[in-house]
Short mmCIF file of C-alpha atoms and ligand atoms in Angstrom, two decimals:
data_model
loop_
_atom_site.label_atom_id
_atom_site.label_comp_id
_atom_site.label_asym_id
_atom_site.label_seq_id
_atom_site.Cartn_x
_atom_site.Cartn_y
_atom_site.Cartn_z
CA MET A 4 12.14 -14.67 59.57
CA ILE A 5 16.21 -14.10 60.57
CA SER A 6 18.37 -13.65 57.66
CA LYS A 7 21.54 -15.92 57.12
CA THR A 8 23.85 -13.23 57.87
CA VAL A 9 22.52 -12.36 61.26
CA MET A 10 22.02 -16.12 61.85
CA ALA A 11 25.66 -16.53 60.83
CA PHE A 12 26.83 -13.57 63.10
CA LEU A 13 25.47 -15.03 66.26
CA PRO A 14 28.37 -17.38 67.41
CA SER A 15 30.79 -14.51 66.89
CA LEU A 16 28.63 -12.12 69.20
CA LEU A 17 28.54 -14.92 72.05
CA LYS A 18 32.03 -15.29 71.52
CA ILE A 19 32.48 -11.54 72.39
CA ARG A 20 30.06 -11.68 75.24
CA LYS A 21 32.99 -11.49 78.29
CA LYS A 22 31.04 -10.24 81.30
CA GLU A 23 28.50 -8.34 80.06
CA PRO A 24 24.97 -9.90 79.17
CA ILE A 25 24.41 -9.71 74.90
CA CYS A 26 21.94 -6.42 74.12
CA ALA A 27 22.63 -5.27 70.70
CA TYR A 28 20.73 -4.16 67.74
CA ILE A 29 22.24 -5.79 64.45
CA TYR A 30 20.84 -4.44 61.37
CA ASP A 31 21.17 -6.53 58.07
CA ILE A 32 22.49 -3.62 55.84
CA HIS A 33 23.02 -6.27 52.89
CA ALA A 34 19.39 -7.30 53.25
CA LEU A 35 18.14 -3.91 53.48
CA LYS A 36 20.23 -2.91 50.39
CA ASN A 37 18.54 -5.53 48.45
CA HIS A 38 14.99 -4.84 49.49
CA VAL A 39 15.23 -1.46 48.55
CA GLN A 40 16.60 -2.01 45.19
CA HIS A 41 13.88 -4.26 44.53
CA ILE A 42 11.44 -1.92 45.40
CA ARG A 43 13.05 1.06 43.46
CA GLU A 44 13.26 -1.92 40.22
CA THR A 45 9.17 -2.65 40.34
CA LEU A 46 7.98 1.02 40.70
CA PRO A 47 6.99 2.51 36.99
CA GLY A 48 8.76 5.66 35.78
CA TYR A 49 5.76 8.19 37.03
CA CYS A 50 6.92 7.04 40.63
CA SER A 51 9.74 8.69 42.99
CA LEU A 52 10.45 7.04 46.21
CA TYR A 53 11.26 9.10 49.11
CA TYR A 54 12.75 7.54 52.28
CA ALA A 55 10.73 8.88 55.31
CA VAL A 56 13.82 9.26 57.84
CA LYS A 57 11.52 9.06 61.16
CA ALA A 58 11.46 5.20 60.90
CA ASN A 59 15.16 5.16 61.39
CA PRO A 60 18.14 8.18 60.85
CA ASP A 61 20.71 5.87 61.49
CA PRO A 62 23.53 7.32 59.34
CA SER A 63 24.30 3.60 58.21
CA ILE A 64 20.85 3.16 57.29
CA LEU A 65 20.52 6.49 55.49
CA GLN A 66 23.86 5.58 53.75
CA ALA A 67 22.89 2.52 52.58
CA LEU A 68 19.63 3.75 50.96
CA GLU A 69 21.23 6.72 49.39
CA LYS A 70 21.93 5.05 45.90
CA ASP A 71 18.59 3.64 45.30
CA ILE A 72 15.73 6.22 46.18
CA ASP A 73 14.91 9.59 44.87
CA GLY A 74 14.65 11.78 47.64
CA PHE A 75 14.07 12.07 51.69
CA ASP A 76 11.06 12.78 53.89
CA THR A 77 12.44 15.12 57.15
CA ALA A 78 10.40 15.84 60.14
CA SER A 79 12.46 18.36 62.06
CA GLU A 80 15.96 20.19 61.74
CA GLY A 81 17.88 17.37 63.51
CA GLU A 82 16.73 14.71 60.56
CA ILE A 83 17.64 17.62 57.40
CA VAL A 84 20.65 18.14 58.99
CA LYS A 85 21.30 14.31 59.41
CA VAL A 86 20.36 13.80 55.73
CA LEU A 87 22.55 17.03 54.52
CA SER A 88 25.42 15.60 55.91
CA LEU A 89 25.36 12.52 53.54
CA SER A 90 23.26 13.04 50.36
CA ASP A 91 22.49 15.96 48.15
CA LYS A 92 19.21 14.53 47.14
CA PRO A 93 16.46 16.10 47.56
CA ILE A 94 14.39 16.97 50.94
CA ILE A 95 10.99 17.67 51.36
CA PHE A 96 9.88 18.87 54.78
CA GLY A 97 6.53 18.26 56.89
CA ALA A 98 5.82 18.57 60.23
CA PRO A 99 2.77 20.01 62.11
CA ALA A 100 4.68 22.70 64.25
CA LYS A 101 7.08 24.11 62.15
CA LYS A 102 10.27 26.31 63.39
CA ASP A 103 11.64 29.24 61.48
CA LYS A 104 14.67 27.44 61.61
CA GLU A 105 13.30 24.76 59.83
CA LEU A 106 11.41 26.86 57.43
CA GLU A 107 14.45 28.96 56.13
CA TYR A 108 16.13 25.70 55.05
CA LEU A 109 13.25 26.36 52.00
CA SER A 110 14.17 29.43 51.37
CA LYS A 111 17.98 29.01 51.65
CA GLY A 112 17.26 26.27 48.44
CA LYS A 113 18.08 23.18 50.57
CA LEU A 114 14.57 21.78 50.75
CA GLN A 115 12.54 20.81 47.46
CA THR A 116 9.59 21.46 49.25
CA VAL A 117 7.88 22.23 52.66
CA ASN A 118 4.08 20.78 53.22
CA ILE A 119 1.43 23.74 54.19
CA GLU A 120 -0.53 22.26 57.32
CA SER A 121 -2.63 25.38 58.40
CA GLU A 122 -3.42 28.78 56.84
CA ARG A 123 -0.65 30.01 59.49
CA ASP A 124 1.86 27.86 57.91
CA MET A 125 0.77 30.12 54.58
CA GLN A 126 0.96 33.40 56.21
CA ARG A 127 4.43 32.39 57.31
CA LEU A 128 6.14 31.01 54.55
CA ASN A 129 4.44 33.63 52.31
CA ARG A 130 6.08 36.19 54.68
CA LEU A 131 9.39 34.31 54.56
CA GLY A 132 9.49 34.44 50.34
CA SER A 133 8.57 38.17 50.47
CA MET A 134 11.75 38.82 52.48
CA GLU A 135 13.66 36.57 50.47
CA GLY A 136 11.94 38.11 47.05
CA LYS A 137 11.20 34.55 46.03
CA LYS A 138 8.23 32.08 45.64
CA LEU A 139 8.26 29.15 47.90
CA SER A 140 7.36 25.71 46.80
CA VAL A 141 4.88 24.12 48.66
CA LEU A 142 2.84 21.01 48.96
CA ILE A 143 -0.59 21.19 50.41
CA ARG A 144 -1.17 18.54 53.12
CA VAL A 145 -4.82 17.50 52.89
CA ASN A 146 -6.49 15.56 55.99
CA SER A 147 -8.75 13.67 53.59
CA THR A 148 -11.88 11.64 53.95
CA TYR A 149 -10.36 8.46 52.46
CA HIS A 150 -10.65 5.53 55.06
CA VAL A 151 -7.92 2.52 55.22
CA ALA A 152 -9.54 0.08 56.89
CA ASN A 153 -6.91 -2.29 57.29
CA SER A 154 -4.29 0.18 58.75
CA SER A 155 -3.18 1.45 62.53
CA HIS A 156 -2.94 4.92 63.45
CA ARG A 157 -5.21 6.48 61.39
CA MET A 158 -4.20 10.19 60.72
CA THR A 159 -7.01 11.61 58.48
CA GLY A 160 -10.47 11.49 58.23
CA VAL A 161 -10.77 11.89 62.01
CA PRO A 162 -9.66 14.75 64.28
CA THR A 163 -6.12 14.98 64.26
CA GLN A 164 -3.47 17.89 64.63
CA PHE A 165 -2.27 16.57 60.48
CA GLY A 166 -2.97 18.60 57.33
CA ILE A 167 -6.04 20.63 56.09
CA GLU A 168 -9.18 19.13 56.43
CA GLU A 169 -10.32 18.03 52.72
CA ASP A 170 -13.68 20.48 52.83
CA VAL A 171 -11.93 23.15 53.29
CA ILE A 172 -8.67 22.81 50.75
CA PRO A 173 -11.28 24.68 48.13
CA THR A 174 -11.74 27.92 50.54
CA LEU A 175 -7.80 27.72 51.30
CA LEU A 176 -6.95 27.75 47.15
CA ARG A 177 -9.40 30.43 46.87
CA LYS A 178 -7.17 32.37 49.00
CA LEU A 179 -4.32 31.50 47.31
CA VAL A 180 -4.42 34.91 45.58
CA GLU A 181 -3.16 36.73 48.72
CA TYR A 182 -0.26 34.62 49.11
CA PRO A 183 1.98 35.75 45.88
CA TYR A 184 5.15 34.12 47.40
CA LEU A 185 3.97 30.69 47.53
CA GLU A 186 3.97 28.27 44.32
CA VAL A 187 2.02 25.35 44.90
CA LYS A 188 3.63 22.22 43.66
CA GLY A 189 1.18 19.79 44.96
CA PHE A 190 -0.87 17.51 47.21
CA HIS A 191 0.22 15.57 49.91
CA PHE A 192 -1.92 12.88 51.46
CA HIS A 193 -0.23 10.61 54.24
CA ALA A 194 -3.04 9.34 55.96
CA MET A 195 -2.40 6.31 57.60
CA SER A 196 0.33 3.52 59.20
CA ASN A 197 1.01 0.09 58.83
CA ASN A 198 -1.63 -0.49 55.92
CA LEU A 199 -1.58 -4.35 54.62
CA ASP A 200 -3.92 -4.27 52.01
CA ALA A 201 -2.24 -3.97 48.66
CA LEU A 202 -5.40 -3.23 46.76
CA ASP A 203 -6.68 -0.53 49.41
CA HIS A 204 -3.24 1.23 48.94
CA LEU A 205 -4.02 1.50 45.74
CA LYS A 206 -7.76 2.57 45.86
CA PHE A 207 -6.47 5.47 48.16
CA ILE A 208 -4.14 6.48 45.28
CA SER A 209 -6.40 6.63 42.76
CA PHE A 210 -8.82 8.99 45.42
CA CYS A 211 -6.00 10.93 45.97
CA ARG A 212 -5.22 11.29 42.24
CA ASP A 213 -8.97 12.00 41.74
CA ARG A 214 -9.00 14.77 44.33
CA MET A 215 -6.05 16.57 43.08
CA LEU A 216 -6.93 16.30 39.42
CA GLY A 217 -10.12 18.28 40.74
CA TRP A 218 -8.31 21.02 42.83
CA LYS A 219 -6.20 21.57 39.99
CA ALA A 220 -8.74 21.93 37.38
CA GLN A 221 -10.58 24.38 39.27
CA PHE A 222 -8.20 26.56 40.53
CA SER A 223 -6.01 26.34 37.51
CA LEU A 224 -2.91 25.03 39.47
CA THR A 225 -0.75 24.57 36.42
CA SER A 226 2.49 24.13 38.90
CA ALA A 227 0.99 21.28 40.69
CA THR A 228 2.34 18.35 39.22
CA THR A 229 3.14 16.19 42.52
CA LEU A 230 1.06 14.16 44.58
CA ASN A 231 2.64 13.10 47.55
CA ALA A 232 0.78 10.01 49.12
CA GLY A 233 3.23 9.56 51.84
CA GLY A 234 3.91 6.39 53.43
CA GLY A 235 1.78 3.80 55.31
CA ILE A 236 2.74 0.67 53.76
CA GLY A 237 2.66 -1.87 56.33
CA VAL A 238 4.77 -5.05 57.61
CA ASN A 239 2.87 -8.07 58.97
CA TYR A 240 3.97 -8.35 63.13
CA HIS A 241 1.23 -10.59 63.58
CA GLN A 242 1.48 -12.99 61.01
CA PRO A 243 5.25 -12.28 59.17
CA GLU A 244 4.18 -14.82 56.96
CA ASN A 245 1.54 -12.82 55.48
CA PRO A 246 3.10 -9.90 54.12
CA PHE A 247 1.84 -6.42 51.99
CA ASP A 248 1.58 -7.59 48.89
CA TRP A 249 3.92 -5.79 46.87
CA GLU A 250 3.64 -7.37 43.52
CA THR A 251 -0.23 -6.69 43.45
CA PHE A 252 0.61 -3.01 44.45
CA SER A 253 3.43 -3.25 41.68
CA SER A 254 1.24 -4.33 39.20
CA GLY A 255 -1.68 -1.50 39.81
CA LEU A 256 0.83 1.12 40.00
CA TYR A 257 1.69 0.17 36.37
CA GLN A 258 -1.90 -0.04 35.84
CA MET A 259 -2.35 3.23 36.94
CA GLU A 260 0.50 4.75 35.03
CA ASP A 261 -1.51 6.71 31.99
CA THR A 262 -3.53 8.23 34.22
CA PHE A 263 -0.67 10.07 36.22
CA THR A 264 1.68 10.55 32.82
CA HIS A 265 -1.69 12.09 30.59
CA GLU A 266 -1.64 14.74 33.60
CA GLY A 267 1.75 15.24 33.73
CA LEU A 268 1.50 13.87 37.61
CA ARG A 269 4.61 12.61 39.44
CA LEU A 270 3.28 9.96 42.30
CA ILE A 271 5.73 10.24 45.46
CA LEU A 272 5.88 7.50 47.81
CA GLU A 273 7.51 8.15 50.75
CA LEU A 274 7.85 4.93 52.49
CA GLY A 275 9.73 4.56 56.27
CA ARG A 276 8.47 1.02 57.89
CA TYR A 277 7.97 -1.06 54.71
CA MET A 278 11.82 0.16 53.99
CA VAL A 279 13.81 -0.72 56.84
CA ALA A 280 11.53 -2.55 59.36
CA HIS A 281 13.20 -6.14 58.20
CA CYS A 282 16.70 -5.00 58.14
CA GLY A 283 16.94 -4.76 62.00
CA TYR A 284 17.14 -7.17 64.70
CA TYR A 285 17.05 -6.52 68.58
CA VAL A 286 18.83 -9.45 70.50
CA ALA A 287 18.69 -9.69 74.22
CA GLU A 288 20.12 -12.34 76.86
CA VAL A 289 17.65 -14.01 78.91
CA MET A 290 19.11 -13.31 82.54
CA ASP A 291 16.44 -15.29 84.94
CA ILE A 292 13.23 -17.37 84.44
CA LYS A 293 10.96 -17.44 87.66
CA LYS A 294 6.83 -17.97 88.42
CA ASN A 295 4.62 -15.68 90.06
CA HIS A 296 1.08 -16.39 90.81
CA GLY A 297 0.79 -19.22 88.24
CA GLU A 298 2.66 -17.09 85.03
CA HIS A 299 6.34 -17.90 83.99
CA PHE A 300 8.22 -15.14 83.40
CA ALA A 301 11.42 -14.71 81.62
CA LEU A 302 13.74 -11.41 82.30
CA ILE A 303 15.98 -9.92 79.50
CA ARG A 304 18.93 -7.69 79.47
CA GLY A 305 16.99 -4.79 77.73
CA GLY A 306 13.39 -4.17 77.15
CA THR A 307 10.95 -1.50 76.11
CA HIS A 308 13.36 1.21 76.51
CA HIS A 309 15.25 -0.50 73.61
CA LEU A 310 12.32 -1.34 71.83
CA ARG A 311 8.95 0.38 72.44
CA LEU A 312 7.28 -0.87 69.99
CA PRO A 313 5.38 -3.47 71.87
CA ALA A 314 4.35 -1.73 74.55
CA ALA A 315 3.26 1.22 72.12
CA TRP A 316 1.21 -1.46 70.04
CA LYS A 317 0.12 -3.41 72.99
CA MET A 318 1.29 -6.31 71.47
CA SER A 319 3.69 -9.14 71.44
CA HIS A 320 6.82 -8.76 69.35
CA PRO A 321 7.88 -11.59 66.99
CA HIS A 322 10.65 -13.70 68.03
CA THR A 323 12.80 -16.87 67.94
CA ILE A 324 14.61 -18.35 70.53
CA TYR A 325 18.36 -19.01 69.78
CA PRO A 326 19.35 -22.04 72.43
CA VAL A 327 22.62 -21.25 73.91
CA GLU A 328 24.59 -24.72 74.91
CA LYS A 329 27.27 -23.65 77.24
CA TRP A 330 25.76 -21.83 80.36
CA PHE A 331 28.07 -19.59 81.60
CA ASP A 332 27.30 -19.48 84.97
CA GLU A 333 28.57 -22.58 86.43
CA PRO A 334 28.43 -24.09 89.39
CA LEU A 335 24.80 -21.87 89.69
CA PRO A 336 21.74 -23.60 88.36
CA ARG A 337 21.02 -22.62 85.50
CA PRO A 338 16.76 -21.50 85.44
CA GLY A 339 14.87 -23.07 82.70
CA ILE A 340 11.35 -23.73 81.61
CA LYS A 341 10.02 -26.88 79.13
CA GLY A 342 6.66 -26.63 76.80
CA LYS A 343 5.39 -23.63 78.75
CA ASN A 344 3.92 -20.34 78.11
CA VAL A 345 6.34 -17.29 78.96
CA THR A 346 6.33 -13.37 79.50
CA VAL A 347 9.24 -11.47 78.27
CA ALA A 348 9.73 -8.50 80.35
CA GLY A 349 12.41 -6.26 80.73
CA GLU A 350 14.77 -4.88 83.28
CA LEU A 351 12.60 -1.78 83.80
CA CYS A 352 10.76 -1.34 87.21
CA THR A 353 7.40 -1.23 85.33
CA PRO A 354 4.81 -3.74 84.72
CA ASN A 355 4.55 -2.23 81.21
CA ASP A 356 8.13 -3.63 80.55
CA ILE A 357 6.55 -6.58 78.45
CA LEU A 358 7.72 -7.63 74.78
CA ILE A 359 6.30 -10.81 74.38
CA ARG A 360 2.98 -12.10 76.23
CA GLN A 361 1.82 -15.50 76.89
CA ALA A 362 3.84 -17.49 74.48
CA TYR A 363 4.64 -20.90 74.15
CA VAL A 364 8.01 -22.07 74.25
CA GLU A 365 9.33 -25.38 73.82
CA ARG A 366 12.53 -24.87 75.85
CA LEU A 367 13.83 -21.50 77.04
CA CYS A 368 16.50 -21.28 79.53
CA ALA A 369 18.84 -18.28 81.21
CA GLY A 370 21.98 -17.81 78.45
CA ASP A 371 19.44 -18.21 75.67
CA LEU A 372 19.14 -15.01 73.38
CA ILE A 373 15.77 -14.22 72.31
CA ILE A 374 15.79 -12.09 68.79
CA PHE A 375 13.44 -9.96 68.07
CA PRO A 376 12.97 -9.63 63.97
CA MET A 377 11.37 -6.78 62.39
CA ALA A 378 12.63 -4.23 64.72
CA GLY A 379 14.33 -2.08 61.84
CA ALA A 380 11.60 1.02 62.00
CA TYR A 381 9.99 2.86 64.74
CA GLY A 382 12.65 0.66 67.00
CA TRP A 383 15.33 2.51 68.77
CA THR A 384 14.50 5.99 68.14
CA ILE A 385 10.83 5.92 69.38
CA SER A 386 12.27 4.24 72.52
CA HIS A 387 12.73 6.19 76.06
CA HIS A 388 16.76 5.01 76.21
CA ASP A 389 17.44 6.71 79.27
CA PHE A 390 14.86 5.42 81.51
CA LEU A 391 16.26 3.96 84.81
CA SER A 392 19.79 5.02 83.08
CA HIS A 393 20.63 1.34 82.06
CA SER A 394 23.82 1.20 79.34
CA HIS A 395 22.68 1.21 75.83
CA PRO A 396 22.42 -1.84 73.26
CA ALA A 397 25.43 -2.19 71.06
CA PHE A 398 24.94 -1.57 67.39
CA HIS A 399 26.45 -4.16 64.86
CA TYR A 400 26.11 -3.21 60.88
CA LEU A 401 26.04 -6.44 58.68
CA ASP A 402 27.10 -5.96 55.02
CA SER A 403 28.88 -8.24 52.97
CA SER A 404 30.53 -5.24 50.88
CA LEU A 405 31.73 -3.88 53.79
CA GLU A 406 33.79 -4.58 56.86
CA ARG A 407 31.44 -5.20 59.95
CA ARG A 408 31.13 -2.14 61.98
CA ASP A 409 30.05 -2.13 65.46
CA PHE A 410 29.98 0.70 68.23
CA GLN A 411 28.27 1.35 71.27
CA ASN A 412 25.68 4.00 71.04
C1 PLP B 504 4.34 12.26 56.67
C2 PLP B 504 4.81 11.43 56.58
N1 PLP B 504 5.55 10.70 55.68
C3 PLP B 504 5.70 9.34 55.63
C4 PLP B 504 5.42 8.98 56.84
C5 PLP B 504 6.28 7.58 57.30
O1 PLP B 504 5.09 6.22 57.36
P1 PLP B 504 5.15 4.73 56.85
O2 PLP B 504 6.59 4.32 58.09
O3 PLP B 504 4.27 4.51 57.88
O4 PLP B 504 5.84 4.34 55.59
C6 PLP B 504 5.32 9.53 58.00
C7 PLP B 504 4.95 8.70 59.58
O5 PLP B 504 4.60 9.17 60.23
C8 PLP B 504 4.86 10.48 57.88
O6 PLP B 504 4.47 11.22 59.06
#
């Protein structure tokens, strides 16, 4: 579960420990590049691979991915600016509450398309187009009825703030004549998070294709050639040994190829979690171990203000213990447990600061490190970093082709 590169790096992390306990994010950039190259190489030609920046906007991650992707999916001006500073690849923008400044990036030619998620979005973009005297390229974001069972965070098919209800789309398309400055380039269907079922994801894509072809024919949408199926491909935090079956997914996409190319459609996959989750590790030192009301607790330097995912999803995060031989705090006794269940808590003053619940450990001592893999997506940036004003973790980027770069965030 822990890459060789990261394992080889841990002794040097301990060497530079000095007085401060260890607390760090480690990114295996080399593994990330290989993973993204593999995704790229196994996608058929009608697919475009975009990266959903929200999963991890760290510039080193964006740089590492840039070469092997076709573009970026952004959701704020901040993300647009980050991408523009390091790439000239296409940028798509979509968000529920859009600011004028964000929309202006489209009229200034900095964005490929913007998602329309309401009639007001249509009105605002049409007005912007008329002011600039040019048609603006948009995708219509659909809140579809499809239900991907084995996923979390349903964004469509249930009442959510995203997209336009599938049943309302025809009414909206009928009104397009009132919006002469919009050019509908296609439809956007992002619908779920962390889907682990490859066959269901393929079925979802077929469903989107059929819906889109129906609307395209009914409303003569000749410029609508992009089907953006969003992201949502998952990683298995509960059983990492049983991941999303990418090979099945890839061969299913090849089987669908004719149905897309015959209609002149491009399929965009804008993946976040699946691209970057595995390259990130959060590493924290055990500061103390104690027993309260019959349960053992290990307290780490760090916590859910650095890695909020386990608290947000109410799960135990996958983890590995890295035993450390030398106890730095001699002659004080070293707290430890053997063959017990332990709950791993952070340094915050809230009982919600829990990363692992009641996990069995052969041995765990103060001074050991706990490594949390699969922390590269929705890790650091979804966390409430400054709650309690603890110092931020260190960040280390491991890439065999680059020098190691470290910095304190
Ligand atoms: C519109 C859109 N596209 C893509 C993604 C990326 O999703 P994931 O990280 O699950 O692949 C998201 C995530 O919320 C999203 O909202």
